[in-house]
mmCIF file of C-alpha atoms in Angstrom:
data_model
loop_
_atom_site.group_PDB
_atom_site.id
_atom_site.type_symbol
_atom_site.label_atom_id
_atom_site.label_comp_id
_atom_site.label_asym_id
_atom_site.label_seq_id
_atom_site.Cartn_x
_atom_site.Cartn_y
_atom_site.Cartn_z
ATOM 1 C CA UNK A 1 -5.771 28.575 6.206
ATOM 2 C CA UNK A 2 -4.070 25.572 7.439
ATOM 3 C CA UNK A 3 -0.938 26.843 5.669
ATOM 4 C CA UNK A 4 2.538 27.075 8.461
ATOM 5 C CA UNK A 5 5.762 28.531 6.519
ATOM 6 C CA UNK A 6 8.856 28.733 8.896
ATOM 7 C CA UNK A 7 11.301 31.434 7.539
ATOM 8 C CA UNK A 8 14.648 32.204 8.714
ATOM 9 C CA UNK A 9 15.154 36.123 7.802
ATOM 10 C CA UNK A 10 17.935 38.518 8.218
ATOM 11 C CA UNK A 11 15.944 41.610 9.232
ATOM 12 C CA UNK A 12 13.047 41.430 6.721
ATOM 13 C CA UNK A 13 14.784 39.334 3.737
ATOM 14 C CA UNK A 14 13.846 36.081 3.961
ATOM 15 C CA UNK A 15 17.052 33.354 3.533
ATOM 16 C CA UNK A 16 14.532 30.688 3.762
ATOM 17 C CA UNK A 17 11.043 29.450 3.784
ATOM 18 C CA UNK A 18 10.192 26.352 4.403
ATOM 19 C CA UNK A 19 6.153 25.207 4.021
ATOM 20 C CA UNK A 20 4.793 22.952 7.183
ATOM 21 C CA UNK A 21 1.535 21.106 5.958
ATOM 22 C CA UNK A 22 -0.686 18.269 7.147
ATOM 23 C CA UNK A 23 -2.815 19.878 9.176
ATOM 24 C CA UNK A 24 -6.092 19.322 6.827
ATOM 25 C CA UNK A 25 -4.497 15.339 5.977
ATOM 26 C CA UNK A 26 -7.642 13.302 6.077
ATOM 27 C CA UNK A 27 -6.299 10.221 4.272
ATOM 28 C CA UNK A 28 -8.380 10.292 0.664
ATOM 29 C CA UNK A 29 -6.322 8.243 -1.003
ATOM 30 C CA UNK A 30 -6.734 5.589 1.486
ATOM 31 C CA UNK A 31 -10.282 6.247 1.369
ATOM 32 C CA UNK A 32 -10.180 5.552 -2.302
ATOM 33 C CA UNK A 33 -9.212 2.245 -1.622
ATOM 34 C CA UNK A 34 -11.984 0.982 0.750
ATOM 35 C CA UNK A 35 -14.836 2.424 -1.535
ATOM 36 C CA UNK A 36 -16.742 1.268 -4.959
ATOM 37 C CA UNK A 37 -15.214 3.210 -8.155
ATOM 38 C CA UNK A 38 -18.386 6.173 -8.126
ATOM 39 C CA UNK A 39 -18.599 6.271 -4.472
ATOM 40 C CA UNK A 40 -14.974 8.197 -4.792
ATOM 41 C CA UNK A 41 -16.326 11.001 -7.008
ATOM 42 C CA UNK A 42 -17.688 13.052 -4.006
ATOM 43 C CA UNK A 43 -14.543 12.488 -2.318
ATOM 44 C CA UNK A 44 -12.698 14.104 -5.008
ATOM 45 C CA UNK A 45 -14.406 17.446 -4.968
ATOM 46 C CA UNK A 46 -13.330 17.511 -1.332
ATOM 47 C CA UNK A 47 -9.785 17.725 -1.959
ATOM 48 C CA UNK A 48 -9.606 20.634 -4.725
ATOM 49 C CA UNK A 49 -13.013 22.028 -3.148
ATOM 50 C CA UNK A 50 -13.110 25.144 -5.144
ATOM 51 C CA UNK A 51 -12.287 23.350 -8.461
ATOM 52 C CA UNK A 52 -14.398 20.190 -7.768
ATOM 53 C CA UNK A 53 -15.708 19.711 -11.664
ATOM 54 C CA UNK A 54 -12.330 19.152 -12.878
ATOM 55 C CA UNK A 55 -11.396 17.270 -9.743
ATOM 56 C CA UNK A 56 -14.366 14.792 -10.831
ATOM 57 C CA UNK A 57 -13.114 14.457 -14.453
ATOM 58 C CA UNK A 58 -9.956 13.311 -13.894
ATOM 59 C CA UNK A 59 -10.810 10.834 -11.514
ATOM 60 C CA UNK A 60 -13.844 9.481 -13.980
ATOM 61 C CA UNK A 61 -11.396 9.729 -17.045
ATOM 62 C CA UNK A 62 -8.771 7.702 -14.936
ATOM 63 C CA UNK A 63 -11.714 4.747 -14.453
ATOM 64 C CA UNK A 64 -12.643 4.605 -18.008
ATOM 65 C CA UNK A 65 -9.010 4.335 -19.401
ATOM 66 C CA UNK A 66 -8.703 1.429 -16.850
ATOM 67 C CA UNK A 67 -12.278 0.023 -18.583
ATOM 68 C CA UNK A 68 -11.030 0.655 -21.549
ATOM 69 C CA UNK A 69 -13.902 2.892 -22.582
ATOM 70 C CA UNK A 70 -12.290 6.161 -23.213
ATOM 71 C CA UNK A 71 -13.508 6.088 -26.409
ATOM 72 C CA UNK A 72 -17.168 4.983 -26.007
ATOM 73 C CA UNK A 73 -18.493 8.019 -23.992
ATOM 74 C CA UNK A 74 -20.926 10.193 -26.012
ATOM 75 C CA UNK A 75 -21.213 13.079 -27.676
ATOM 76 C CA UNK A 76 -23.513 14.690 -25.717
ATOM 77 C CA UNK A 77 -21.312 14.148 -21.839
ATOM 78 C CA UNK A 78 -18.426 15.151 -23.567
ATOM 79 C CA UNK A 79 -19.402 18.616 -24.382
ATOM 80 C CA UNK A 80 -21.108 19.031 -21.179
ATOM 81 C CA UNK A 81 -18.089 17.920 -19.228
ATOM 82 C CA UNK A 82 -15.881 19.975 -21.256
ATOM 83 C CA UNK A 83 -18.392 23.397 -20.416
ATOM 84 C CA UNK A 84 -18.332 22.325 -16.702
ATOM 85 C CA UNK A 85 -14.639 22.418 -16.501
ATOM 86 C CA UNK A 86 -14.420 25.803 -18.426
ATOM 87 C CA UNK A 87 -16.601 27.113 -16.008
ATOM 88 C CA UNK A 88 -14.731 25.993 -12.958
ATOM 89 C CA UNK A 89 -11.738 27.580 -14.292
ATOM 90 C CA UNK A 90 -13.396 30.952 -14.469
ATOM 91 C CA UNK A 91 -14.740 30.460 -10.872
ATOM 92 C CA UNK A 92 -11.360 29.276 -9.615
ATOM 93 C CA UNK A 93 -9.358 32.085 -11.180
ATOM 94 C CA UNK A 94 -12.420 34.528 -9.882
ATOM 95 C CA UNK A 95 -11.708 33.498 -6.319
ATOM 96 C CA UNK A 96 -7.858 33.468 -6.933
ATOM 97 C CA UNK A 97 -7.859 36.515 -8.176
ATOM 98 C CA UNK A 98 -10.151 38.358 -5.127
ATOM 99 C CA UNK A 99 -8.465 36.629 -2.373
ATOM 100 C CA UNK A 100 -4.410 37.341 -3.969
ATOM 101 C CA UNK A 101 -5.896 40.688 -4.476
ATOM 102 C CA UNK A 102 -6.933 41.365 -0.971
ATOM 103 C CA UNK A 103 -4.110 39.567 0.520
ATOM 104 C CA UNK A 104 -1.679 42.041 -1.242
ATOM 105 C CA UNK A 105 -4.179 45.024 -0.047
ATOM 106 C CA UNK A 106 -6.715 45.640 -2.739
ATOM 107 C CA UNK A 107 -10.259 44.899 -1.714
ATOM 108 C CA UNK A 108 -12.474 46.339 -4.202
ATOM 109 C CA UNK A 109 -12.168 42.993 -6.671
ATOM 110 C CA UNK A 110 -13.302 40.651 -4.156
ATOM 111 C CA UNK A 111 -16.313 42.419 -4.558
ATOM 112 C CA UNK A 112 -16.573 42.666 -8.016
ATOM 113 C CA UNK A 113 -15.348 39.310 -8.887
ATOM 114 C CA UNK A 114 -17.667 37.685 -6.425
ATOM 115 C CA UNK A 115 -20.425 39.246 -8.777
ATOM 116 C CA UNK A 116 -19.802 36.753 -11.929
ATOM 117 C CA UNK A 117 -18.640 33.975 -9.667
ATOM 118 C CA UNK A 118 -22.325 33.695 -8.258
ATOM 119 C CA UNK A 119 -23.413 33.593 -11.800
ATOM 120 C CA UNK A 120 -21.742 30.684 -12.474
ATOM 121 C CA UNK A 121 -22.564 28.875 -9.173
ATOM 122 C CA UNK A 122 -26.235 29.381 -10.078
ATOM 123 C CA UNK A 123 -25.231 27.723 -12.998
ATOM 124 C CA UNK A 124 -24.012 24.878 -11.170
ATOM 125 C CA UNK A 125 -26.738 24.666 -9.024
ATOM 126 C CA UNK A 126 -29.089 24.300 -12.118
ATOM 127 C CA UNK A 127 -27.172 21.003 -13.077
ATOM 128 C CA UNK A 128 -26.475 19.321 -10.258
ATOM 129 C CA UNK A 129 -28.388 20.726 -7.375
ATOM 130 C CA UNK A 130 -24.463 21.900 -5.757
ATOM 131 C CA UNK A 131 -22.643 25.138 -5.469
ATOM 132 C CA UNK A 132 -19.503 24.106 -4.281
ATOM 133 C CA UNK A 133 -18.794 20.435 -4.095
ATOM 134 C CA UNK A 134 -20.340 19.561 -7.564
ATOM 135 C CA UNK A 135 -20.156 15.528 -7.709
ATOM 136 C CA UNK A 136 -21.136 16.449 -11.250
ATOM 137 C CA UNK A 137 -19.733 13.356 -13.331
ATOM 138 C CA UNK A 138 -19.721 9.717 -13.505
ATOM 139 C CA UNK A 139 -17.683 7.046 -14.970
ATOM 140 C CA UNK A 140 -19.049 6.257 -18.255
ATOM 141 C CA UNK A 141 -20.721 9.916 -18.657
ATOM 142 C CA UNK A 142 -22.903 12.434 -17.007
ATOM 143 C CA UNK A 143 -25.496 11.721 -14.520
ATOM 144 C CA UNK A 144 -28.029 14.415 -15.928
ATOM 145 C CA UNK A 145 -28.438 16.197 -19.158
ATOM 146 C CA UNK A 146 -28.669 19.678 -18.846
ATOM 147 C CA UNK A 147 -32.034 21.325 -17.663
ATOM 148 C CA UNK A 148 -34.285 23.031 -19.998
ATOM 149 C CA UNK A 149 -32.884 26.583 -20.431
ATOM 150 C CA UNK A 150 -29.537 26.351 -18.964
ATOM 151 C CA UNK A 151 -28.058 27.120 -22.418
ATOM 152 C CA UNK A 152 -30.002 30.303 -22.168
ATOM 153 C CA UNK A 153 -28.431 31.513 -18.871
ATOM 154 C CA UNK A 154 -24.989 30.504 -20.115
ATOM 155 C CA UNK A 155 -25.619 32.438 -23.538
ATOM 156 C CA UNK A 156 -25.987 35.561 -21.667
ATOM 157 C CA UNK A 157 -23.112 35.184 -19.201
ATOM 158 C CA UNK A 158 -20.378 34.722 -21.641
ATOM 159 C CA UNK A 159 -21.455 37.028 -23.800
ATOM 160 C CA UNK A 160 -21.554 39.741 -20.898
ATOM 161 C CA UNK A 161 -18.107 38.565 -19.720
ATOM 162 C CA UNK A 162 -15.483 40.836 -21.479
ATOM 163 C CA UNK A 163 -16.695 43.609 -19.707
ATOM 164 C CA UNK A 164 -16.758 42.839 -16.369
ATOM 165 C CA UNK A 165 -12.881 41.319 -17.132
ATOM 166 C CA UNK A 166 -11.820 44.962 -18.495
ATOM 167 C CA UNK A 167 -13.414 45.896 -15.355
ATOM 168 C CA UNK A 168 -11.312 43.701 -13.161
ATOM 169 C CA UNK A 169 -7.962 44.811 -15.460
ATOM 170 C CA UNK A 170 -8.830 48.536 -14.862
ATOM 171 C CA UNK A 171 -8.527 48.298 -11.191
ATOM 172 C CA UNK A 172 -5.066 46.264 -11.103
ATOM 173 C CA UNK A 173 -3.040 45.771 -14.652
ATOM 174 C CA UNK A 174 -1.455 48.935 -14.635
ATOM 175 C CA UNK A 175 -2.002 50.043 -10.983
ATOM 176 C CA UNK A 176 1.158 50.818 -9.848
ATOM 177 C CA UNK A 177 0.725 49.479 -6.358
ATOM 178 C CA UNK A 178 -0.490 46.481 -7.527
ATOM 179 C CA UNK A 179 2.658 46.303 -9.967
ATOM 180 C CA UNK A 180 5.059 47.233 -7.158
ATOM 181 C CA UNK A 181 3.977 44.243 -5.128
ATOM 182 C CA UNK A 182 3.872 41.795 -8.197
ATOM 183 C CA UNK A 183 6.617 42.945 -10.638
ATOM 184 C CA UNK A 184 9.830 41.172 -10.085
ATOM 185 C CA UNK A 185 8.421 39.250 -7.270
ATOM 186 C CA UNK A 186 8.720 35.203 -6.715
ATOM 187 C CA UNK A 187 10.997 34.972 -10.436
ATOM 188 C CA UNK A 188 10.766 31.513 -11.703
ATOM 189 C CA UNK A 189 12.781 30.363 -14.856
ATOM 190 C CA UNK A 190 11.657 28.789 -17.316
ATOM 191 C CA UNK A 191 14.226 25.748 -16.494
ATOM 192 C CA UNK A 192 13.663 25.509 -12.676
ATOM 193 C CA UNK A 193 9.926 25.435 -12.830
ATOM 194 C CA UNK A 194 10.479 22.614 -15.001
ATOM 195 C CA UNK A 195 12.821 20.781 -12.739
ATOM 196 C CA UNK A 196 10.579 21.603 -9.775
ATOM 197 C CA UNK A 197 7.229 19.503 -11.740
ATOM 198 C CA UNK A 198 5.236 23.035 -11.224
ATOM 199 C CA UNK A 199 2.160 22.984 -13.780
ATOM 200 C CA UNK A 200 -0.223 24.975 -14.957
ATOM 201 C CA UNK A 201 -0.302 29.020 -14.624
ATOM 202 C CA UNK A 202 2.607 29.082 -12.469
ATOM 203 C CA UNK A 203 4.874 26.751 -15.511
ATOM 204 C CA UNK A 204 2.646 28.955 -18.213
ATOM 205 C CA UNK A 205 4.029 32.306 -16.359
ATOM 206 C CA UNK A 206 7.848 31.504 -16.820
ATOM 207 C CA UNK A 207 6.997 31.271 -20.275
ATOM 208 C CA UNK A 208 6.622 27.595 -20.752
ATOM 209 C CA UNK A 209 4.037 26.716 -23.377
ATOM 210 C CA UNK A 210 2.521 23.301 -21.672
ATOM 211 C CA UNK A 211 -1.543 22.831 -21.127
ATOM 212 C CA UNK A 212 -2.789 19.078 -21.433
ATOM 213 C CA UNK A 213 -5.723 20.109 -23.118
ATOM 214 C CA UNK A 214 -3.449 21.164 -26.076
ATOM 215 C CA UNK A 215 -0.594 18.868 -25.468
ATOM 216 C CA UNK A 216 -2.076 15.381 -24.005
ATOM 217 C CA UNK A 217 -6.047 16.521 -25.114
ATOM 218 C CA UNK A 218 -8.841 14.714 -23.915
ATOM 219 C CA UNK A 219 -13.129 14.736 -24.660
ATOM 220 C CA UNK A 220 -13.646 17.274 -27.483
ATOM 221 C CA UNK A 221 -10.956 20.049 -26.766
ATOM 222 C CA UNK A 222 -9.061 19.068 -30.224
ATOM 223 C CA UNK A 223 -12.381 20.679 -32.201
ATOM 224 C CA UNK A 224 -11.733 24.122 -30.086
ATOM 225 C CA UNK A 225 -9.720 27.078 -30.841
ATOM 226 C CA UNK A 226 -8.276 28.576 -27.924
ATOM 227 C CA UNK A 227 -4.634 30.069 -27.257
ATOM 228 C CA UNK A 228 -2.403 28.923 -24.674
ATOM 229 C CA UNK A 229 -1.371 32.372 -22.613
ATOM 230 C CA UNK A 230 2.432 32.346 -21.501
ATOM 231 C CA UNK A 231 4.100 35.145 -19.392
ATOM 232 C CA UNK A 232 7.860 36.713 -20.117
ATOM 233 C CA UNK A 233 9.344 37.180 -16.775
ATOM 234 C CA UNK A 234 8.215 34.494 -14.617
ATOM 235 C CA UNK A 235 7.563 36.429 -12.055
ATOM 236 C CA UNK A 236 3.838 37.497 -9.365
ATOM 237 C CA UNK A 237 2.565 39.943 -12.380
ATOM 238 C CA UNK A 238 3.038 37.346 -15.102
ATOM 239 C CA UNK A 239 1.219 34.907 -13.561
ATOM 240 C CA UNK A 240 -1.584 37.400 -13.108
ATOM 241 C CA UNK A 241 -1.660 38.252 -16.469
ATOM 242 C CA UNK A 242 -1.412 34.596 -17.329
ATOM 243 C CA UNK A 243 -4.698 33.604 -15.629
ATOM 244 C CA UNK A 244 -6.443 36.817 -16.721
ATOM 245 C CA UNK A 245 -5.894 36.123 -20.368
ATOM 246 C CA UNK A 246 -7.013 32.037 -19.315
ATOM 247 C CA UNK A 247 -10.669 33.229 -17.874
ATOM 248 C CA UNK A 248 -11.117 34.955 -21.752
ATOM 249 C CA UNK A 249 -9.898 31.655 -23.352
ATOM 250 C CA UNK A 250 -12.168 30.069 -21.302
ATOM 251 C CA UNK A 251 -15.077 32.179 -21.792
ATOM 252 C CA UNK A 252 -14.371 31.438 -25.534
ATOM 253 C CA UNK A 253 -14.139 27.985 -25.226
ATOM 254 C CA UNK A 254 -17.394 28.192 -23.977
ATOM 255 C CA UNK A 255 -19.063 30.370 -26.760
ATOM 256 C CA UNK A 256 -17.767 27.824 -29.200
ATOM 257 C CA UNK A 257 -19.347 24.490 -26.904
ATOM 258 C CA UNK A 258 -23.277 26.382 -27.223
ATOM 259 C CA UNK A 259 -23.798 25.915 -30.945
ATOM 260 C CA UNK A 260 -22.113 22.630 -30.989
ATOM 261 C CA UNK A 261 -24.429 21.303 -28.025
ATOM 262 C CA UNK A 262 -27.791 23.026 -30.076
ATOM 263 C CA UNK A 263 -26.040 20.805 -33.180
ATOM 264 C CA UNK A 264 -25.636 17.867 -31.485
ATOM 265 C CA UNK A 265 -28.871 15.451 -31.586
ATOM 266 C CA UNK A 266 -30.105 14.342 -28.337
ATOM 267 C CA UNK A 267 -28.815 11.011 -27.130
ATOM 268 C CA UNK A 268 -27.243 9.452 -24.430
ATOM 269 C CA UNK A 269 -25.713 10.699 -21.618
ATOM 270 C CA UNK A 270 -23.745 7.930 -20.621
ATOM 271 C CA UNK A 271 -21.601 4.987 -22.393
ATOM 272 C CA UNK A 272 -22.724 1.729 -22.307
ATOM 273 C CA UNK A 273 -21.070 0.073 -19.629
ATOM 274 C CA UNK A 274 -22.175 -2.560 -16.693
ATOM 275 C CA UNK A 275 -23.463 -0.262 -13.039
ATOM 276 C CA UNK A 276 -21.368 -2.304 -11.077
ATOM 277 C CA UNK A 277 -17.861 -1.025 -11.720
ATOM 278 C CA UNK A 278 -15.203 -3.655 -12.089
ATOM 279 C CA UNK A 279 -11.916 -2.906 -14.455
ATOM 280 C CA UNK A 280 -9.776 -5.362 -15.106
ATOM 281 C CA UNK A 281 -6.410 -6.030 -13.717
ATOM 282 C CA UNK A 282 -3.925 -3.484 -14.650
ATOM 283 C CA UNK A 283 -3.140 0.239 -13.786
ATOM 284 C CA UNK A 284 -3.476 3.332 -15.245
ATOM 285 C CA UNK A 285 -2.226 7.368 -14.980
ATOM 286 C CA UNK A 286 -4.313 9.546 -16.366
ATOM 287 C CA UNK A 287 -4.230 13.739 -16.383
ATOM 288 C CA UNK A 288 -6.008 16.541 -17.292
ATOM 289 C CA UNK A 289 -5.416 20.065 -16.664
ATOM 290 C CA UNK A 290 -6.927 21.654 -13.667
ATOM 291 C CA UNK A 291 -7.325 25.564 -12.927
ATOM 292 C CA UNK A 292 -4.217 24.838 -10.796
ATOM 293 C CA UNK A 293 -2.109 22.526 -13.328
ATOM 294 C CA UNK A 294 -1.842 19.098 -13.759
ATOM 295 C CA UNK A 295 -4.049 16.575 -11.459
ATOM 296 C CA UNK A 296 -3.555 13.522 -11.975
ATOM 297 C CA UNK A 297 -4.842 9.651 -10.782
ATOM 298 C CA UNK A 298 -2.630 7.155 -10.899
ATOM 299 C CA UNK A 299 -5.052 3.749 -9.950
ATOM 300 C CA UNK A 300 -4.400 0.151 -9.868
ATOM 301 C CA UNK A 301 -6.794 -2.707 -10.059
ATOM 302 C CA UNK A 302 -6.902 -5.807 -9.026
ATOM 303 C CA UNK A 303 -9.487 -6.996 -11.613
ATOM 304 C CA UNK A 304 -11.224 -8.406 -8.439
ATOM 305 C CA UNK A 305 -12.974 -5.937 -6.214
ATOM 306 C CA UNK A 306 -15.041 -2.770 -6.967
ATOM 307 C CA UNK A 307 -12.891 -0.404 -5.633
ATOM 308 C CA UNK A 308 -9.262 0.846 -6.459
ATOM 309 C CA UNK A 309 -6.308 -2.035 -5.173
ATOM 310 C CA UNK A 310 -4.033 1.551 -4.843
ATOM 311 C CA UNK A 311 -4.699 4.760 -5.638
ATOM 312 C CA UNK A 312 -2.374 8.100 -5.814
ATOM 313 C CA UNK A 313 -3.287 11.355 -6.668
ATOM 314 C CA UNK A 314 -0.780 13.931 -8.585
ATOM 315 C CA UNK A 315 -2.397 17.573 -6.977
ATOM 316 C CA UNK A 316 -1.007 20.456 -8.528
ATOM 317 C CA UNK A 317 -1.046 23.164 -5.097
ATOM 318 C CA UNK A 318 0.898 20.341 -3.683
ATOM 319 C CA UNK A 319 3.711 19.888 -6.122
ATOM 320 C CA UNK A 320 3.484 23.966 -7.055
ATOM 321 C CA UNK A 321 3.733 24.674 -3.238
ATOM 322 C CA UNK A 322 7.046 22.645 -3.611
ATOM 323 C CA UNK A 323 8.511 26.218 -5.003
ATOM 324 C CA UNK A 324 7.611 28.405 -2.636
ATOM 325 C CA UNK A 325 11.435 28.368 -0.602
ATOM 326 C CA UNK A 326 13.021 29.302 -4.366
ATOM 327 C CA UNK A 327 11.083 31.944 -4.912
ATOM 328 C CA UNK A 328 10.814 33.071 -1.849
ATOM 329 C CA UNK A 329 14.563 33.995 -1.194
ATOM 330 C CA UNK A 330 15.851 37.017 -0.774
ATOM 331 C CA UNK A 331 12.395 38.989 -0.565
ATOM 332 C CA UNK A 332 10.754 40.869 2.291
ATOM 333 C CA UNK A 333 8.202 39.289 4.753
ATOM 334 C CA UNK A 334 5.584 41.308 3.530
ATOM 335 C CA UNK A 335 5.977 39.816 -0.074
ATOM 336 C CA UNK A 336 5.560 36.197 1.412
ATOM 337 C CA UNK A 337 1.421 36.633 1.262
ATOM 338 C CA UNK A 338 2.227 37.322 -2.108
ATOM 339 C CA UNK A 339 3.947 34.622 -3.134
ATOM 340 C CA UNK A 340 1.478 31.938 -1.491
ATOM 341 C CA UNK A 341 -1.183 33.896 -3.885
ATOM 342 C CA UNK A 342 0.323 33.960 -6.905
ATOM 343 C CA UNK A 343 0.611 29.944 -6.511
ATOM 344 C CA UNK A 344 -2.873 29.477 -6.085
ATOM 345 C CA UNK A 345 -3.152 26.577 -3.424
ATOM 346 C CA UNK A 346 -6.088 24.877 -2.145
ATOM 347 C CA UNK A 347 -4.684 23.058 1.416
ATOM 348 C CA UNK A 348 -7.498 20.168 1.079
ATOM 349 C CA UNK A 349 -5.465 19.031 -2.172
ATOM 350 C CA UNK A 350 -1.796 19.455 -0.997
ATOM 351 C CA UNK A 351 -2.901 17.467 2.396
ATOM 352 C CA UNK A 352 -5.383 14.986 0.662
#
């Protein structure tokens, strides 16, 4: 990608690393500022572009806490935002896990994985008419209910999903190539991921219990039962365990949102609230927790205008991408490829 790391080495050990970026910078959060509130949402898939879903709810969730209606959306968007995210985080680890694979030398799961990630595009397609760059939310709710019989693709896909996972797991968990390249590799304490911001699997592999749908939760998580995976080392192979054991959480979080959405009578999709999109003046920061870790909005209002008086976005590849030059010391080259893969980075959100 658009990725440049400069390392000074001493024969193949690397003494330092340092990450060059910009080269995707397009300016969103400017952007932000020069367009109405819901006119942003399709700029926000754009920046996390394989995670767009979740990239949509935290900007929408940001909006409403400035509106004050966090608590007015439905029943009904809430559950379907909640499966949309789930399933982004099984497509985001699919395609993190083919491409670290096949950067480290394995090709077969990029294959395989690709298999259940088109299952859950089609999904997305379904809903929103979109693959890739979803623009599946709005401020206030959903813009859709779900089309008649998408519960009955879903259904089948998660429960169909353990296997292909065990399949996945069979090829790489206790390969011992694939454990030679990850297995010490890239250690991060517990203490210095902390002191370095890094969230999500990356903070979760160095053993540090912290998700914000558990800690800071938001829409209906708090009614679901789902563990909170942490590694033991810190290190490449934890943090591939880590997101392994996330895509089953996920796929149960899932199982438990179909019943509850056959439960819940039909209603509406949306809160309440005026079209024209106007908060007052104030500010607000607002997170959720992406496939990646934390993104967060931070937005300020005017009370005046329709769209945001400032707007920053908190990416996760951006601040995880921060601790590449730690871990990277004192391995080989060849472990490098490794060590961008285990972060998980997207370049259109560390640029924005």
């Amino acid at each position: 990608g658009v990725l440049r790391v400069i390392l000074k080495i001493d024969g193949e050990r690397i003494v330092d690393a340092k990450p060059i970026i910009g080269y995707l910078h397009r300016g969103t959060e400017k952007l932000f500022e020069h367009m109405a509130y819901p006119q942003c949402i399709p700029h926000t898939d754009r920046m996390d572009y394989v995670a767009a879903a979740t990239n949509n709810l935290g900007f929408v969730e940001t909006v409403e806490k400035l509106l004050g209606a966090t608590k007015l959306i439905p029943r009904p968007p809430q559950l379907m935002r909640v499966m949309l995210s789930e399933l982004q985080r099984i497509s985001s680890h699919l395609l993190w896990l083919a491409t670290h694979a096949i950067d480290i030398g394995a090709m077969t799961p990029f294959f395989y994985t690709f298999r259940e990630r088109e299952q859950i595009l089609d999904l997305f397609e379904s809903y929103c008419g979109a693959r890739l760059t979803l623009n599946c939310m709005r401020i206030g709710g959903m813009p859709d209910d779900l089309p008649a019989g998408w519960l009955d693709h879903l259904e089948p896909f998660t429960a169909k999903f353990d296997p292909p996972m065990n399949e996945y797991e069979s090829l790489l968990t206790n390969n011992r190539i694939w454990k030679k390249r990850t297995v010490g590799i890239g250690v991060l304490p517990p203490q210095d991921a902390i002191d370095w911001g890094i969230t999500g699997p990356p903070l979760r592999g160095s053993g540090v219990e912290w998700d914000l749908r558990r800690a800071q939760p938001y829409e209906c998580y708090p009614e679901l039962q789902f563990d909170i995976p942490i590694g033991k080392n810190g290190d490449t192979y934890d943090r591939y365990l880590v997101r392994m054991a996330e895509m089953r959480q996920s796929n149960s979080i899932l199982k438990q949102c179909i019943p509850l959405v056959k439960q819940t009578p039909a209603g509406d999709i949306k809160a309440k609230i005026s079209k024209v999109v106007r908060p007052p003046e104030g500010e607000a920061y607002h997170s959720i927790e992406s496939p990646k870790g934390e993104i967060g909005y931070y937005i300020v209002s005017d009370g005046k205008t329709q769209s945001a008086y400032r707007c920053h976005v908190r990416p996760p590849s951006f601040v995880n991408l921060q601790a590449l030059p730690a871990m990277a010391k004192g391995h080989l080259v060849s472990d490098l490829v490794a060590l961008i893969g285990t972060i998980d980075i997207v370049l259109g959100e560390v640029d924005r």
